[in-house]
Coordinates of C-alpha atoms in Angstrom, one line a residue:
X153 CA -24.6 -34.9 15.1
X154 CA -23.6 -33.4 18.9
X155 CA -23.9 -29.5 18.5
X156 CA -21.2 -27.5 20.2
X157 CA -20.8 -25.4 23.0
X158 CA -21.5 -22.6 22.8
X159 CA -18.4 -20.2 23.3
X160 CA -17.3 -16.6 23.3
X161 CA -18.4 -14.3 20.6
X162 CA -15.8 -11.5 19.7
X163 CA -17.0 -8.5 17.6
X164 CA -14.5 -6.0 15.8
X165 CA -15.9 -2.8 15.0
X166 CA -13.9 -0.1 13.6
X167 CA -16.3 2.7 12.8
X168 CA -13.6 4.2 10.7
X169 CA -14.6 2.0 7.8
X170 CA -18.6 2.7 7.9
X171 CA -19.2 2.8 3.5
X172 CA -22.7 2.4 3.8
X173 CA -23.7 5.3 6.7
X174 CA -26.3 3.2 7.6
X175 CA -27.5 2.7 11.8
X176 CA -26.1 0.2 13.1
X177 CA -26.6 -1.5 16.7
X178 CA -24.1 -4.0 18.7
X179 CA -25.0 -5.7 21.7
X180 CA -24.2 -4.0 24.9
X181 CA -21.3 -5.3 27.0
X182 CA -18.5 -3.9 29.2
X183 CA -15.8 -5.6 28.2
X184 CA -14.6 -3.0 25.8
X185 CA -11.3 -2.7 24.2
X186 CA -10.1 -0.1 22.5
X187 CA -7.8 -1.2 19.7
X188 CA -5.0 1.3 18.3
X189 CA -2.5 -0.3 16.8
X190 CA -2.0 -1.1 13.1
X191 CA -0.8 -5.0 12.7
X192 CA -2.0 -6.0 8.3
X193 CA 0.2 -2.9 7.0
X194 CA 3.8 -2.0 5.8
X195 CA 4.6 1.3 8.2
X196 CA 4.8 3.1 4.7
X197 CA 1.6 1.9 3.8
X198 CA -0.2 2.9 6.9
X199 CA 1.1 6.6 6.7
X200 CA -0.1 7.0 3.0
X201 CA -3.6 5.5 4.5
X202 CA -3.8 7.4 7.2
X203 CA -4.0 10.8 5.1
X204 CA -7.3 9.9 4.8
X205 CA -8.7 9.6 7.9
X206 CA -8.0 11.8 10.9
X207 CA -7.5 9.0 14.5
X208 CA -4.6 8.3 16.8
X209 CA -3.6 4.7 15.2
X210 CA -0.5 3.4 15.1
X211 CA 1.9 1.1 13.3
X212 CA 3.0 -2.1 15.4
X213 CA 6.6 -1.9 15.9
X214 CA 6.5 -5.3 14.9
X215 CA 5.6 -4.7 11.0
X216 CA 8.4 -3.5 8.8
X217 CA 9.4 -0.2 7.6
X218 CA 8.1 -1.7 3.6
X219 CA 8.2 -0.3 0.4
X220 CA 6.6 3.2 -0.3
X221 CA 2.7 3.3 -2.0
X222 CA 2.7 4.7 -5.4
X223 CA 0.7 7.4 -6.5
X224 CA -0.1 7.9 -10.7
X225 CA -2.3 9.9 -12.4
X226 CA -3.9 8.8 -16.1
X227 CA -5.1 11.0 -18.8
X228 CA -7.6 8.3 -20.1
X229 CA -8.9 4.6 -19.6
X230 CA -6.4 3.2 -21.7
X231 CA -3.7 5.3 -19.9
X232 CA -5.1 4.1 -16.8
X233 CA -4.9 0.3 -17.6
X234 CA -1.5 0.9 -19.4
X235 CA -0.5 2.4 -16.3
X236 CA -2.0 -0.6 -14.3
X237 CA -0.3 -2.9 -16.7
X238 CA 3.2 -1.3 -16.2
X239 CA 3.1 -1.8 -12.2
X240 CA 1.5 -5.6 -12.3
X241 CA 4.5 -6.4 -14.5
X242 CA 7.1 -4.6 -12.8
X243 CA 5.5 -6.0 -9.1
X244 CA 5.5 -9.9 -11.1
X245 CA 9.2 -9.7 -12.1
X246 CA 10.6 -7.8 -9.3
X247 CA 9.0 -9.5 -6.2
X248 CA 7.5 -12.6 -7.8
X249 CA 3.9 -12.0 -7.0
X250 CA 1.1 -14.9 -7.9
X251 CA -2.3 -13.4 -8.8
X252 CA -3.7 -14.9 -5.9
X253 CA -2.0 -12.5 -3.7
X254 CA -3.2 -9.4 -5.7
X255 CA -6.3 -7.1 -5.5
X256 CA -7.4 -4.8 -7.9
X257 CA -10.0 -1.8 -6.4
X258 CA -12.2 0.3 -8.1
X259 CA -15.0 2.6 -6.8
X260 CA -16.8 0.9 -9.8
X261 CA -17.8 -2.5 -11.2
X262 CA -15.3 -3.8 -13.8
X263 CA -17.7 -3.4 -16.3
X264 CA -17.3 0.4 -15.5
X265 CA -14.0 0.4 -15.5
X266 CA -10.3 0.5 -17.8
X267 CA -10.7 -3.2 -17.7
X268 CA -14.0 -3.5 -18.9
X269 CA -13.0 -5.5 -22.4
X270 CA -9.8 -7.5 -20.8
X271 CA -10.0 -10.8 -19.4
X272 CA -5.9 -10.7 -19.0
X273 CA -3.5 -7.5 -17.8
X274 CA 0.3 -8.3 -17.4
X275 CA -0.4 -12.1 -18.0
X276 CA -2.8 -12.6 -15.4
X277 CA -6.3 -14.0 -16.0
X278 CA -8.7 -11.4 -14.2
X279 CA -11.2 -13.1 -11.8
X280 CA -14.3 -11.3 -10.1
X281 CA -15.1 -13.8 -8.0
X282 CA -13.3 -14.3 -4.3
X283 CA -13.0 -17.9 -4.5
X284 CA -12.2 -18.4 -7.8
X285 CA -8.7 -15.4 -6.5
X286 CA -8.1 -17.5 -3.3
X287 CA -7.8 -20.6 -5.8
X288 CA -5.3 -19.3 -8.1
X289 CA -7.0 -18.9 -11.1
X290 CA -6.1 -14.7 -11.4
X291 CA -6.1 -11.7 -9.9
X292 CA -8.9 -10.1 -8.2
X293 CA -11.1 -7.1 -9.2
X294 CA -13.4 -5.7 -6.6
X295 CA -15.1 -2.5 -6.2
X296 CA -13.4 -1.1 -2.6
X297 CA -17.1 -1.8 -0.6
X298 CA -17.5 -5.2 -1.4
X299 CA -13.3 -5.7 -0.6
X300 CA -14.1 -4.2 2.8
X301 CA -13.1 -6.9 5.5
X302 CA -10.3 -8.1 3.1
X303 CA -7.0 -7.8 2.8
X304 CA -4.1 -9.1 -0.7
X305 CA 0.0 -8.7 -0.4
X306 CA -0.2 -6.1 -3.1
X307 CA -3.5 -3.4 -4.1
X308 CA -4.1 -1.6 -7.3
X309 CA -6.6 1.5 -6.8
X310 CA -8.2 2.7 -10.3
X311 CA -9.1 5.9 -8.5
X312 CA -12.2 8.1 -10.2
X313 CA -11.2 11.6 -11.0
X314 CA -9.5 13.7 -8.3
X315 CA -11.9 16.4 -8.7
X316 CA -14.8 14.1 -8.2
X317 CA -12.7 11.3 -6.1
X318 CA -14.6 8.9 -3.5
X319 CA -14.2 9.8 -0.1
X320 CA -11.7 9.8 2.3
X321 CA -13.1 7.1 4.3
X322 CA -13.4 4.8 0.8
X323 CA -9.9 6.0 0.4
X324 CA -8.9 5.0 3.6
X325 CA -10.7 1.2 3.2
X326 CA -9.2 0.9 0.1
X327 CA -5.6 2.0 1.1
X328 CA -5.6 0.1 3.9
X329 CA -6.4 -3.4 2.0
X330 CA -2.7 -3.7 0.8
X331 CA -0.4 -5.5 3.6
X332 CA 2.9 -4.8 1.5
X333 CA 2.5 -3.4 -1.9
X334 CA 0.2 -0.1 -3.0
X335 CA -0.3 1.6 -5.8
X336 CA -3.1 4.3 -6.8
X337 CA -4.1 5.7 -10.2
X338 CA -6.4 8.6 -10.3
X339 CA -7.8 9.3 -13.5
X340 CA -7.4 12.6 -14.3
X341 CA -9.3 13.9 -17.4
X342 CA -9.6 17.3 -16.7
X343 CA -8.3 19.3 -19.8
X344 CA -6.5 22.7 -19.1
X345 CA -7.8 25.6 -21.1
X346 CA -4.9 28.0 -21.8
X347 CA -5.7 31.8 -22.9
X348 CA -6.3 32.3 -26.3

């Protein structure tokens, strides 16, 4: 077996995205370019992730204005995945969508989640596993970290409680995941206390 040549090594950094706020070190070079422009998402979909993060980036004249991101809030788990539900079907009938080209996120593991108990919502199987989504055999749940690097045609964000919501820059990783469909559902459990 002849090994190859060796050839030029490219390394994308976008500090933007750090989840883990760990050091980190990258070889020195001068050939550094600085790369502003938004090319994965819708233009709607870029302003709605941008809120979360405070850079000069912009969309690519290229991409297409695309549909606006939703934003819901749930009262409880099951109004969360009823919610979820509602969107995945409406999403299926109106633009066709296979389960290979959806991405559920969650700042938790599915077994923390609405979805916990459900192998299926809207008729598709639900797969944890990258390969088994990239073979068609249902749609993806990931928590946002491990997404990170990834991208699907449409995102669903189960969002934890406003009041104690990930942060901004998980926000803005897991926003930024959907190339032409978003949604987000906070769960919102807070109960309102009138006077008595």
């Amino acid at each position: 077996m002849q090994r190859e040549r060796l050839g030029p090594l490219y390394i994308f950094h976008d500090p933007h995205q750090s989840l883990f706020r760990e050091g980190h070190s990258l070889p020195k070079t001068d050939a550094i370019f600085r790369l502003t422009m938004n090319c994965r998402n819708t233009r709607r979909i870029h302003k709605f992730s941008m809120q979360f993060l405070d850079a000069d980036i912009e969309s690519s004249n290229l991409v297409p204005e695309g549909i606006a991101p939703e934003r819901h809030s749930a009262r409880s788990d099951d109004d969360q995945r009823d919610r979820c539900g509602t969107i995945l079907t409406a999403w299926k009938l109106q633009y066709r969508l296979t389960p290979d080209r959806i991405a559920i996120l969650s700042p938790v593991r599915r077994q923390r989640s609405c979805l916990a108990e459900h192998a299926k919502i809207s008729g598709f199987p639900i797969v944890d596993s990258a390969a088994d989504w990239r073979n068609g055999k249902g749609l993806l749940f990931s928590t946002i970290t491990a997404f990170k690097g990834l991208e699907a045609d449409a995102v669903i964000i189960l969002a934890a409680e406003q009041a104690a919501c990930e942060t901004d820059i998980s926000n803005y990783v897991a926003t930024s995941r959907a190339k032409h469909l978003l949604a987000m559902i906070h769960l919102n459990t807070v109960k309102v206390v009138g006077k008595p």
